[in-house]
Coordinates of C-alpha atoms and ligand atoms in Angstrom, one line a residue:
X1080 CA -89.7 195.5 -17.2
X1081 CA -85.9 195.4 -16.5
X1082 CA -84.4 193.7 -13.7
X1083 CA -80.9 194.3 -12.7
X1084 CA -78.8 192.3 -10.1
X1085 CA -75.4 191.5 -9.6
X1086 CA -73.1 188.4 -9.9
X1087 CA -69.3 187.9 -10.4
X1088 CA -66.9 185.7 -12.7
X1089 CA -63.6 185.2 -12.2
X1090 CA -60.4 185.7 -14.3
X1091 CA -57.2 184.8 -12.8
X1092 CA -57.5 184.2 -8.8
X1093 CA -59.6 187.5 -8.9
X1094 CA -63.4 188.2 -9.5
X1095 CA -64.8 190.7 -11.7
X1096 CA -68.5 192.5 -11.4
X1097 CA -71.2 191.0 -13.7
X1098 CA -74.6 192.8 -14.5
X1099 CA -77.6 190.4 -14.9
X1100 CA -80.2 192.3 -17.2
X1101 CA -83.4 190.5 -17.1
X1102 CA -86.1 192.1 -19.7
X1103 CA -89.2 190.0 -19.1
X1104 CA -92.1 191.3 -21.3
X1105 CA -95.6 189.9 -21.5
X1106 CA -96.7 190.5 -25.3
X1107 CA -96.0 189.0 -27.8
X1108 CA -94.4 185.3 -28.3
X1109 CA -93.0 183.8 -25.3
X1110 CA -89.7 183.0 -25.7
X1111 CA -86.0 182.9 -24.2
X1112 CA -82.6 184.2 -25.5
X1113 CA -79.3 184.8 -23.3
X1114 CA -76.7 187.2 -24.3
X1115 CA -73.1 188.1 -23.4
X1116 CA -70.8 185.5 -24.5
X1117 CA -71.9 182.7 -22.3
X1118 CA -70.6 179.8 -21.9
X1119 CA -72.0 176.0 -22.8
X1120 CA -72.7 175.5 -18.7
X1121 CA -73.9 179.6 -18.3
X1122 CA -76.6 178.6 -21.0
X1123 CA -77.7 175.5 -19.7
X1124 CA -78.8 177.3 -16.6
X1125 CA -82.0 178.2 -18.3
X1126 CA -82.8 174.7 -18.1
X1127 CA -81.8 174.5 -14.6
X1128 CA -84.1 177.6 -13.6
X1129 CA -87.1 176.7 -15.1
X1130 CA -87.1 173.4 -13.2
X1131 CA -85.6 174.6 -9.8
X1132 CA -88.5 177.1 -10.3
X1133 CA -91.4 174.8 -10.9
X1134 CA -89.8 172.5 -7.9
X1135 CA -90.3 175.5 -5.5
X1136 CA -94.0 175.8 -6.6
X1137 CA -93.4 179.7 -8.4
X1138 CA -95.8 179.8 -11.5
X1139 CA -94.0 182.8 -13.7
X1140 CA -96.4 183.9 -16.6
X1141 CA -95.4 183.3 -20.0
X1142 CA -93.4 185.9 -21.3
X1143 CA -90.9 186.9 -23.8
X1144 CA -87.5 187.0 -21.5
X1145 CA -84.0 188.3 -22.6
X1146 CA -81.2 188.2 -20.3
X1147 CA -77.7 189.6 -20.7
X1148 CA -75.1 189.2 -19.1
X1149 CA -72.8 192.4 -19.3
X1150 CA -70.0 193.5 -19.8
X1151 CA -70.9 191.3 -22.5
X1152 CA -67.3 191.5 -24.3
X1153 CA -66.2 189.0 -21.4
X1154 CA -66.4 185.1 -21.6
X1155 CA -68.5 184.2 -18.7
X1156 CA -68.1 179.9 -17.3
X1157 CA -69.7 177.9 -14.7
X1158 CA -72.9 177.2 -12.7
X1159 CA -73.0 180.4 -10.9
X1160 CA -75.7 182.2 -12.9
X1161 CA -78.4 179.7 -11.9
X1162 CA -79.6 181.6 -9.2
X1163 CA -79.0 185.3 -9.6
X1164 CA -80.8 184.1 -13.0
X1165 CA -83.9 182.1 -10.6
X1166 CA -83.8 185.3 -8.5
X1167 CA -83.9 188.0 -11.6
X1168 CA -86.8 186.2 -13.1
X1169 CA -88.6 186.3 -9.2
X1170 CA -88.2 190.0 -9.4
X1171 CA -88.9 190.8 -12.8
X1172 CA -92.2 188.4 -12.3
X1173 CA -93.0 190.7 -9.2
X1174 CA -92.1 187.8 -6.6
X1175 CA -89.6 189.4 -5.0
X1176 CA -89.6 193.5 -5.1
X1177 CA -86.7 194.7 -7.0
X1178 CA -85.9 197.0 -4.1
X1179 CA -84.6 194.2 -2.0
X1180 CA -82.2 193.1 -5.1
X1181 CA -80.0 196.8 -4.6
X1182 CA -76.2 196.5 -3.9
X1183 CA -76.6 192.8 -3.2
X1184 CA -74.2 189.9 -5.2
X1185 CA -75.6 186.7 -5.9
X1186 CA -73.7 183.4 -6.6
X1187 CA -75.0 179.8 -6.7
X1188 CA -75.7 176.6 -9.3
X1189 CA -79.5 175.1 -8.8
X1190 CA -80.5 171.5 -9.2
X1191 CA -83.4 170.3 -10.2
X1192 CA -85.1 170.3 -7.1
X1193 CA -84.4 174.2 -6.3
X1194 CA -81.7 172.7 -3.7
X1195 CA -78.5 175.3 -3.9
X1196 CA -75.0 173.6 -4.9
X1197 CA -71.7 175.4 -4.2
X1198 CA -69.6 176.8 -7.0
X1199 CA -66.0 177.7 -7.4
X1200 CA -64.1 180.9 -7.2
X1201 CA -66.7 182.3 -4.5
X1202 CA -63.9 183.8 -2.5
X1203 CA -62.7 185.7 -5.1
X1204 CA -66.2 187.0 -5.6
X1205 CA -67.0 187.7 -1.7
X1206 CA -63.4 189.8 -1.9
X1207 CA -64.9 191.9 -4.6
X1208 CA -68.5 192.4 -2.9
X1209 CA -66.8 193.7 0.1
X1210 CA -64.5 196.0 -1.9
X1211 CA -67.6 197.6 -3.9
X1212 CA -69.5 197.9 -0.4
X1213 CA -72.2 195.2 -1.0
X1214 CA -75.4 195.1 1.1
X1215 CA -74.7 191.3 1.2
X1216 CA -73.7 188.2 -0.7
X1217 CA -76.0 185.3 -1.2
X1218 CA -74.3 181.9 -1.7
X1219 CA -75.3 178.0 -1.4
X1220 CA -74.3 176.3 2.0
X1221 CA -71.9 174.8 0.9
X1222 CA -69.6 178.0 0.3
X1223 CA -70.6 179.6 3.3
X1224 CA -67.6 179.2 5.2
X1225 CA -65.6 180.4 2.1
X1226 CA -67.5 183.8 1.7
X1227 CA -67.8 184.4 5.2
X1228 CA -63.7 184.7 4.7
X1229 CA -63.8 188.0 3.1
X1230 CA -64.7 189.9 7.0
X1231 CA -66.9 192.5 7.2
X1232 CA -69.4 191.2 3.9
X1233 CA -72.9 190.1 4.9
X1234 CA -73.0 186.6 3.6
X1235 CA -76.3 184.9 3.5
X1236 CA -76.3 181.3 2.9
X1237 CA -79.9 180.1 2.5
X1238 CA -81.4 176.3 1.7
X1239 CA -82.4 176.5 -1.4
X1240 CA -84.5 178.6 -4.2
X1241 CA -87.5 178.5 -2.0
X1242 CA -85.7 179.9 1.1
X1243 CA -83.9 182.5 -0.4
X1244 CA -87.3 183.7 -2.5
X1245 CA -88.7 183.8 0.8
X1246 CA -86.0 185.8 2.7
X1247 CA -85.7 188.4 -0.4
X1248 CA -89.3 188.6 -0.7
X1249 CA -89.2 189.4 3.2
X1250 CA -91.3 187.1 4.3
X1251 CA -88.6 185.0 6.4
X1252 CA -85.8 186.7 7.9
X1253 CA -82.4 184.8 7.5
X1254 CA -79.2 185.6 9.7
X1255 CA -75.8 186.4 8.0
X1256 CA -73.2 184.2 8.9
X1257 CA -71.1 184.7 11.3
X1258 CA -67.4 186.3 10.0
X1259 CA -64.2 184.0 9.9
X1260 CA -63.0 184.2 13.7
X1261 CA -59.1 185.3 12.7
X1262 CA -57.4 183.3 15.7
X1263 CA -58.5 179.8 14.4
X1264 CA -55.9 180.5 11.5
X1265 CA -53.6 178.4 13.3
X1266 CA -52.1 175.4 11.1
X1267 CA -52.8 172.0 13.0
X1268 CA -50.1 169.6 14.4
X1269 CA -47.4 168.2 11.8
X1270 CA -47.2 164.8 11.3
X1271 CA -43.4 164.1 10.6
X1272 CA -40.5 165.9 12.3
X1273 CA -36.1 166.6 11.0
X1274 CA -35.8 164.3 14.2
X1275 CA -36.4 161.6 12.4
X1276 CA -33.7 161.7 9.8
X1277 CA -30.7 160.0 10.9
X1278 CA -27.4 161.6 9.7
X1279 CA -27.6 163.7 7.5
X1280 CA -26.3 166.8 9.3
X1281 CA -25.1 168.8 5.9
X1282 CA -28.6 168.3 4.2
X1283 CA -30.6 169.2 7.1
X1284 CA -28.4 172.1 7.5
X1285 CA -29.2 173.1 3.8
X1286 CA -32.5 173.0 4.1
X1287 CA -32.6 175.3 7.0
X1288 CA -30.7 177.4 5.2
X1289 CA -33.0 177.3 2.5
X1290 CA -35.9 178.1 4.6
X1291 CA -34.7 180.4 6.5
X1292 CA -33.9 182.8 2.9
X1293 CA -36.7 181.0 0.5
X1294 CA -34.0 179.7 -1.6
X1295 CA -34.5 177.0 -4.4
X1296 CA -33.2 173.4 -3.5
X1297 CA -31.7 170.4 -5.0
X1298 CA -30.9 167.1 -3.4
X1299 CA -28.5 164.7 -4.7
X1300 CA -27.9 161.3 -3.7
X1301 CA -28.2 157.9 -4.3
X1302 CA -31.3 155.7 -3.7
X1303 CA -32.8 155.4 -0.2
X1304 CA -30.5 158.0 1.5
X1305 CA -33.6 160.0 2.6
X1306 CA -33.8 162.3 -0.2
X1307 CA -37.6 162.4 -0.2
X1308 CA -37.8 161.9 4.0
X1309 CA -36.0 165.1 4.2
X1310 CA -37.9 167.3 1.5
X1311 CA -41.3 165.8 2.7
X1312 CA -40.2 167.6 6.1
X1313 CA -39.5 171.0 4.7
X1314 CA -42.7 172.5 5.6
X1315 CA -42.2 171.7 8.8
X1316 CA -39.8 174.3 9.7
X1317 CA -41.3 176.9 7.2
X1318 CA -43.0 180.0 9.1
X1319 CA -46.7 179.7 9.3
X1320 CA -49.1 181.5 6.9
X1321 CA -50.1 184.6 8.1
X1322 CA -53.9 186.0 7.1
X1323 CA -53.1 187.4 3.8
X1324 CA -50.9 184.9 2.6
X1325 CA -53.7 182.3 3.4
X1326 CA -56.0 184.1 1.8
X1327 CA -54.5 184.7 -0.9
X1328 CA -53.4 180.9 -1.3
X1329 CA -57.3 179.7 -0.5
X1330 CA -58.5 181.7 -3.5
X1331 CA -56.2 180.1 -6.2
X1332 CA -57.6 176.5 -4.8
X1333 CA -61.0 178.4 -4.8
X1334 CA -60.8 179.4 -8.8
X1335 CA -60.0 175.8 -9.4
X1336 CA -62.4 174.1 -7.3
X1337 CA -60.3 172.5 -5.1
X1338 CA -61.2 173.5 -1.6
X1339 CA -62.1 170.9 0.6
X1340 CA -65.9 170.5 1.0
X1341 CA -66.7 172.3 4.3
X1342 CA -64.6 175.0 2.2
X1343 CA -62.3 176.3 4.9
X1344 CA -59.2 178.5 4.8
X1345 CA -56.2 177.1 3.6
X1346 CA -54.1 177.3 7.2
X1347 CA -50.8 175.4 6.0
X1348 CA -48.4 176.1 3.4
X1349 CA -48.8 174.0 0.6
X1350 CA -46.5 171.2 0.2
X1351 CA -47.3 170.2 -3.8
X1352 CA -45.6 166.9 -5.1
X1353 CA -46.2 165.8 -8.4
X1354 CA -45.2 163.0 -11.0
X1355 CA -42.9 163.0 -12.8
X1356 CA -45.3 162.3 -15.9
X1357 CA -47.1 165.1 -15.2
X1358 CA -48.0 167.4 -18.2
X1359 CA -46.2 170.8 -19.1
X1360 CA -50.4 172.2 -18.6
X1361 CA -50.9 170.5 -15.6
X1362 CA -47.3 171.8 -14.2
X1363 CA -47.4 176.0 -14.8
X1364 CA -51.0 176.1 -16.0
X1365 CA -53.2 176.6 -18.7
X1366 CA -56.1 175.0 -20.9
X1367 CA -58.4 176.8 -23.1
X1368 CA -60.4 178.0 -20.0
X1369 CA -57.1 179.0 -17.9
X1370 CA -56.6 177.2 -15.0
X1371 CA -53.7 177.3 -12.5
X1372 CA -50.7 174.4 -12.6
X1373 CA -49.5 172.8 -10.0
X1374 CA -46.9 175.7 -9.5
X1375 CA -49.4 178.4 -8.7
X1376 CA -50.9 175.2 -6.0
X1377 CA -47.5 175.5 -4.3
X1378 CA -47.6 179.4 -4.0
X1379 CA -46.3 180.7 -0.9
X1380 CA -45.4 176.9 0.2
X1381 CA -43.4 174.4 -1.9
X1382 CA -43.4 172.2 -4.8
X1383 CA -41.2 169.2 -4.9
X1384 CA -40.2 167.7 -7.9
X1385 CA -38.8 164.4 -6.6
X1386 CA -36.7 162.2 -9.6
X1387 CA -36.2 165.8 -11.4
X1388 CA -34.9 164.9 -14.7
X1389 CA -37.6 162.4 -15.1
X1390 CA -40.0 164.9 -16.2
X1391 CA -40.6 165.8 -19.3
X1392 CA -38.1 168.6 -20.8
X1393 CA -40.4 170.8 -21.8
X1394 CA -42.6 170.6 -18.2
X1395 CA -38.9 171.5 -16.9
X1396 CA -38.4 175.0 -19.8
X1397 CA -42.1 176.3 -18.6
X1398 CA -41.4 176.6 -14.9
X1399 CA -38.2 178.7 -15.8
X1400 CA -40.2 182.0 -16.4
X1401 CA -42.6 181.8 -13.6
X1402 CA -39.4 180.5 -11.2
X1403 CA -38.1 183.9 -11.8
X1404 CA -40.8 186.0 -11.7
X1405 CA -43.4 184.6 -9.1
X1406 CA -46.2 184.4 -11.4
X1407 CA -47.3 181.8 -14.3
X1408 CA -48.7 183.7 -16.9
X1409 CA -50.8 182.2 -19.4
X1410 CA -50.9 183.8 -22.6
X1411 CA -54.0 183.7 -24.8
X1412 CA -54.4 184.8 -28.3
X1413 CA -57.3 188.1 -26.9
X1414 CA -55.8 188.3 -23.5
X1415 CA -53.6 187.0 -21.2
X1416 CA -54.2 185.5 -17.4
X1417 CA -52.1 185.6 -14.6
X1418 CA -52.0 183.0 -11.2
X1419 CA -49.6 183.1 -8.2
X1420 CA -46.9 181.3 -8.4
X1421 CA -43.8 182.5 -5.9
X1422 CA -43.2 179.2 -4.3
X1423 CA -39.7 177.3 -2.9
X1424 CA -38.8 174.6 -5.5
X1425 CA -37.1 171.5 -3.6
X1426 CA -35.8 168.7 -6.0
X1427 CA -34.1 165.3 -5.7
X1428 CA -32.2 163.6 -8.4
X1429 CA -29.7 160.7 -8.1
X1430 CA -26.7 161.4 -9.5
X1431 CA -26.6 159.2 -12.5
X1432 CA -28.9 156.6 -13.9
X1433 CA -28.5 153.9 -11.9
X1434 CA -28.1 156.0 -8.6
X1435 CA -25.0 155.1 -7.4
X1436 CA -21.9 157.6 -8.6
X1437 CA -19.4 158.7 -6.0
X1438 CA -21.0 156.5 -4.0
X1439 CA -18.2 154.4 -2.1
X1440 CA -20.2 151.1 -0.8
X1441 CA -21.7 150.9 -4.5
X1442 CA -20.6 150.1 -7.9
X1443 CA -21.6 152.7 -10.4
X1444 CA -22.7 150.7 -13.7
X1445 CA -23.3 153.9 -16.0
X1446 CA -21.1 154.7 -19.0
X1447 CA -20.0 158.5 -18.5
X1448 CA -21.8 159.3 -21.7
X1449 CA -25.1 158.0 -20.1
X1450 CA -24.2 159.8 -16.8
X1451 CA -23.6 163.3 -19.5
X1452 CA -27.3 162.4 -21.1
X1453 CA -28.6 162.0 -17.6
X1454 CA -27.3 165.8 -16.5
X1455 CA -28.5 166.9 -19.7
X1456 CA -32.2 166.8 -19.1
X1457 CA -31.6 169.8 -16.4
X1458 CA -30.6 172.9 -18.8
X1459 CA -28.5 175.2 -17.6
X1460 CA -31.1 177.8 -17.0
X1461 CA -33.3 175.8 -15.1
X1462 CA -30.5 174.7 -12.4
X1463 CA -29.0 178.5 -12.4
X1464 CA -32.0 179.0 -10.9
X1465 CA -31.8 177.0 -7.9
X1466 CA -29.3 178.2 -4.9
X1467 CA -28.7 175.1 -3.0
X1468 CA -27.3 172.1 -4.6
X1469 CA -26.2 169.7 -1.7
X1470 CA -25.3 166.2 -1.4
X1471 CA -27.0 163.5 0.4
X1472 CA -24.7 160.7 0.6
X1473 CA -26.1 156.9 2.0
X1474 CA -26.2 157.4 5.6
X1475 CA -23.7 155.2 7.6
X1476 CA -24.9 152.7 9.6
X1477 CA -23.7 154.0 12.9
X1478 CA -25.7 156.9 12.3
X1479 CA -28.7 154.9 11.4
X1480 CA -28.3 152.9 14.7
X1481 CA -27.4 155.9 16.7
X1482 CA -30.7 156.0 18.0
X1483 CA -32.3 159.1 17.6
X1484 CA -31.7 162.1 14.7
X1485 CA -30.3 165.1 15.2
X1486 CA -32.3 168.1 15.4
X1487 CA -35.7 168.6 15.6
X1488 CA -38.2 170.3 13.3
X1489 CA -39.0 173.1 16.3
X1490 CA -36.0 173.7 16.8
X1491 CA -34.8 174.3 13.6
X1492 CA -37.7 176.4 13.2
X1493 CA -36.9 179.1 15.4
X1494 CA -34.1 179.3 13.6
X1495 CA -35.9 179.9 10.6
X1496 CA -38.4 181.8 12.1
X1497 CA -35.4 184.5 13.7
X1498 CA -33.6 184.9 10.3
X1499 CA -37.1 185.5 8.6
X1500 CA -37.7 188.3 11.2
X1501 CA -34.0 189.5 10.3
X1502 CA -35.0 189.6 6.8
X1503 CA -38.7 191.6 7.3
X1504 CA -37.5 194.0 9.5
X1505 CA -34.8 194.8 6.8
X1506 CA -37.0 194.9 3.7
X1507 CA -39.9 196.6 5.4
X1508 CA -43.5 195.6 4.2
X1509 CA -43.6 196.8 1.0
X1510 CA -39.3 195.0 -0.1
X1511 CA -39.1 191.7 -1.0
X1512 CA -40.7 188.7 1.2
X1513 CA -37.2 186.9 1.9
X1514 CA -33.2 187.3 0.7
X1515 CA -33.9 185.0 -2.8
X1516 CA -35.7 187.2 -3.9
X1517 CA -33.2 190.0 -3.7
X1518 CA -31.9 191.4 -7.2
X1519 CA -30.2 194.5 -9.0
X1520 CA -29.7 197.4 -6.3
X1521 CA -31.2 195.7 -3.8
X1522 CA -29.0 192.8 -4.2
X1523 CA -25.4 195.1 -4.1
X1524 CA -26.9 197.6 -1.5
X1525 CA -27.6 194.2 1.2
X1526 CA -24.7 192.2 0.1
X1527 CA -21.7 194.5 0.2
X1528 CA -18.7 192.5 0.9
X1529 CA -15.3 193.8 2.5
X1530 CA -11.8 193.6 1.3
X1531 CA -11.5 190.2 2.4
X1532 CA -15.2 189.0 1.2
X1533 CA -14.0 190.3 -2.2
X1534 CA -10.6 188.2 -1.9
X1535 CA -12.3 185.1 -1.2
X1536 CA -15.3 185.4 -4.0
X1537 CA -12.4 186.1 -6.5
X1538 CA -10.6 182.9 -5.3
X1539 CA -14.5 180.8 -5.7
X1540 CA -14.6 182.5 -9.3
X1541 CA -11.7 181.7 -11.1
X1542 CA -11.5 178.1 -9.3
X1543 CA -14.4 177.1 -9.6
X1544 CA -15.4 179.1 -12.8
X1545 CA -18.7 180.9 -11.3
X1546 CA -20.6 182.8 -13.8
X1547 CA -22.4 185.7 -12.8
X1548 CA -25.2 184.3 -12.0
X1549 CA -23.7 182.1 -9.6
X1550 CA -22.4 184.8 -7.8
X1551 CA -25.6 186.4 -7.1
X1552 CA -27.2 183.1 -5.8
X1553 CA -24.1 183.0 -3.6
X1554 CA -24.4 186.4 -2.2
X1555 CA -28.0 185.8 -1.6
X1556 CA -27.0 183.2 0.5
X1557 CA -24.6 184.4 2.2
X1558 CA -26.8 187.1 3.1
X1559 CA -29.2 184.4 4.5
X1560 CA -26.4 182.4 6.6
X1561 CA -25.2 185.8 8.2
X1562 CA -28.9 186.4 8.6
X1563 CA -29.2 183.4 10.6
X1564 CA -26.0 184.8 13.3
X1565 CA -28.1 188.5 13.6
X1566 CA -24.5 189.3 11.6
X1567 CA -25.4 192.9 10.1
X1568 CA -22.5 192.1 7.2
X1569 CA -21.8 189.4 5.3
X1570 CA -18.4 188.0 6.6
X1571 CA -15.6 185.3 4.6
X1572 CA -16.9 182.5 6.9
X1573 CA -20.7 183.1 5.6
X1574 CA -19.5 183.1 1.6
X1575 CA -17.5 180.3 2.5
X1576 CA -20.7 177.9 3.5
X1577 CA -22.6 179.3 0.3
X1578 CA -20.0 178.3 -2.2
X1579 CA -19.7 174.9 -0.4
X1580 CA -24.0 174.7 -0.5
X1581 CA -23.2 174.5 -4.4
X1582 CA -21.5 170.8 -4.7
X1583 CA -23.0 171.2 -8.3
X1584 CA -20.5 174.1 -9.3
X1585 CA -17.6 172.4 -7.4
X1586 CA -18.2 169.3 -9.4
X1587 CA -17.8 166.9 -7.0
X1588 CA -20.9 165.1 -8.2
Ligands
LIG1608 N1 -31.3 159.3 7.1 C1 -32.4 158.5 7.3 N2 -32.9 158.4 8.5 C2 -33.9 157.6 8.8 N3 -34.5 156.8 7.8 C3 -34.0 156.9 6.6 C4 -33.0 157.8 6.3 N4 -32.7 157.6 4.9 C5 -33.6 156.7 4.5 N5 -34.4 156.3 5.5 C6 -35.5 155.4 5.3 O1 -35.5 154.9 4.0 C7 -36.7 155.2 3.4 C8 -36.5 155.6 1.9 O2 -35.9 156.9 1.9 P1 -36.2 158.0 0.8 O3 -37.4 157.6 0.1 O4 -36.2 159.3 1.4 O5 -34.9 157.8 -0.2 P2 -34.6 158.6 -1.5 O6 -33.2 159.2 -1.2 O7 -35.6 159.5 -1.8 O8 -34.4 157.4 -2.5 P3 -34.7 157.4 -4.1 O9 -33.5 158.0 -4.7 O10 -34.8 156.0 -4.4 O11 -35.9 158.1 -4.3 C9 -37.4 156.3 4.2 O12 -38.8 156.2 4.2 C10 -36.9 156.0 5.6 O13 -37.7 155.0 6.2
LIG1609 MG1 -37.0 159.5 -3.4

């Protein structure tokens, strides 16, 4: 007889339907073959099975069994096939009655002892069970809290082999698990606060600025002005993740197996900060079974690159294309896979080897032609795409002893939070999420500028030799500064603090 059941694989951050045939036939040689491109850890579940079944005490008559796993044109990976494998084999043995196996998704790896281990990607996979109207999904303990995610899906989490034979087979009833409770998707307490910086006034002010319209950063300064203190507090005034923007965030650290192991939804914006050694694969992705980069981790939060032209040049070139597009996609020679990726870049360089030019207490020791090598590691391209350059100079002492910082992180926040507002109730649902990522038509239809706007932007262009691409970023933020007053049009004053947000362009460092 055939048995059919279902499980899922996952391509991307999102699941796709797989059909487990399981022909069992009692004649002949017994035997075993698997089918549908499977990979080195899908054909080792056989092993698995067979033990995890004798563990559990189930004696299956010999037989000549052929499983496939369709559509078989697709690679299939991972552990996951252990049990809708164990469970096929159950029903095709008459264990469990096939009945009990309709519209119902199965997901787990098996150890040797029939226990249930969790697997990755099994929100992507509880997502697609609800969207094809599954009786119920059956997954190990361990990823019960991270099906139970996708509302409205039945999600079973039984024991082991032996307990989940048993509920199939009817003989023990087993509860589903009770759906993600919405309201508990409130991010916990932060840790570090803008109070703390001292000084700094122009740099925190960029940053909320930043925030408030999603725009890319960099910091320049020399060594120990707070560069790092002040990024490292960016999240704090970012807005919270709503539902769908958690979700979606929780299923790229699902795919890669990086949820933390009570599995729960990821309830504050990422806040990624790598090495500078880091590998162009490990940065935007990739590897011969795809996996997402450190820019798709950052989605919807933000990646710091601290000590930017430290990296390597060509980590730098790859994050150009998913920068600009809000995706990293990873090309393969049969197909190509895409991950998230629309997340805030904040950077922090010093502004020439040794750290210290402009800086007036210090002696800068670098040759200019070591300063030029220095800027050279940043192409062009990759700094036309970030909209904030500002300076963070070494903070004075009688701002250090001053006591307390300026603002704090709440209150800059509401800030934020009001020009975010500002921004959704202009674009609507379905427009852009924030002003940076305004272009084309959208960009001249919000950032029309009067007679005098016009004026002034010419005077910024031929001074300061703007390209056109700098003249975008500067509208954009414009837009966001007049944002931040409630001002419906983009007035001198507001281009005025955008062209003086690019210290970069002015070449004053
Ligand atoms: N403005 C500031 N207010 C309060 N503390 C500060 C400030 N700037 C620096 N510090 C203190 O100095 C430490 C070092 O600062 P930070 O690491 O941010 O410097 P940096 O600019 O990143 O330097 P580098 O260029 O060497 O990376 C901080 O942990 C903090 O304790
Ligand atoms: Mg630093």
């Amino acid at each position: 007889m055939v048995v059919r059941l279902y499980s899922g694989g996952v391509e991307g951050v999102d699941a796709y339907p797989v059909e487990l045939e399981v022909d069992y036939v009692r004649q002949g040689l017994p035997g075993f073959t698997m089918v549908g491109l499977a990979e080195a850890a899908v054909r080792e579940a056989k092993d698995r099975v067979f033990a995890a079944l004798r563990a559990c005490n189930f004696r299956l008559p010999p037989a000549r069994i052929t499983v496939n796993l369709a559509p078989a044109w697709r690679r299939k990976n991972g552990a996951g096939f252990d049990l809708p494998l164990a469970v096929g084999l159950l029903a095709a043995a008459g264990i469990i009655p096939v009945e009990r196996l309709q519209g119902l998704y199965l997901t787990g790896e098996l150890s040797l002892n029939g226990a249930l281990r969790p697997v990755s990607g099994v929100l992507p996979l509880a997502l697609l069970a609800r969207e094809r109207q599954a009786q119920g999904l059956v997954v190990p303990p361990g990823n019960g809290a991270e099906a139970v995610m996708a509302r409205g899906l039945n999600v079973y989490a039984p024991e082991n082999l032996a307990s989940c034979a048993a509920f199939l087979a009817g003989a023990t009833p087993l509860e589903p698990l009770a759906p993600l409770e919405v309201t508990t998707a409130t991010a916990p307490a932060d840790t570090v606060d803008f109070a703390e910086v001292k000084g700094q006034e122009a740099a925190k002010r960029a940053l909320e600025v930043a925030a408030a319209g999603g725009h890319n950063v960099l910091l320049i300064g020399p060594p120990g002005s707070g560069k790092t203190m002040l990024a490292r507090r960016l999240p704090t005034i970012l807005p919270p993740l709503d539902f769908e923007e958690a979700l979606e965030v929780t299923k790229i650290y699902s795919v890669a197996g990086k949820l933390p192991p009570e599995g729960r939804l990821v309830r504050v914006r990422p806040f990624r900060a790598p090495h500078h050694t880091i590998s162009d694969v490990a940065l935007v992705g990739g590897g011969s079974w795809p996996h997402p980069g450190e820019i798709s981790f950052a989605h919807r939060g933000v990646l710091f690159l601290d000590e930017l032209p430290e990296f390597r040049k060509t980590a730098l070139e790859a994050l150009r294309q998913p920068l600009e597009g809000g995706t990293a996609v990873i090309a393969r020679a049969s197909h190509s896979v895409t991950f998230p990726a629309a997340c805030m870049l904040v950077a922090a360089m010093n502004p020439c080897p040794c750290g210290y030019y402009g800086d007036p207490t210090h002696q800068c020791t670098c040759k200019p032609e070591q300063r030029a090598r220095y800027r050279a590691r940043l192409s062009g391209p990759l700094l036309d795409r970030i909209d904030v350059h500002v300076e963070v100079p070494a903070v004075a002492y009688a701002d250090f002893s001053a006591g307390s910082g300026g603002a704090s992180s709440a209150v800059m926040r509401e800030r934020v939070l009001a020009a975010r507002a500002v921004q959704r109730h202009r674009f609507g649902p379905d427009g852009p999420h924030c002003n940076a990522e305004l272009s084309g038509a959208l960009l001249e239809r919000h950032c029309a500028l009067d007679t005098q706007g016009h004026a002034l932007m010419e005077t910024a262009v031929s001074r300061l030799s703007l390209s056109a691409r700098a003249c975008a970023r500067v509208l954009r933020m414009a837009r966001t500064i007049a944002d931040m007053e409630e001002a419906p049009a983009i007035k001198p004053q507001h281009l005025a603090e955008a062209v003086a947000l690019r210290v970069l362009d002015r070449g004053q460092v």
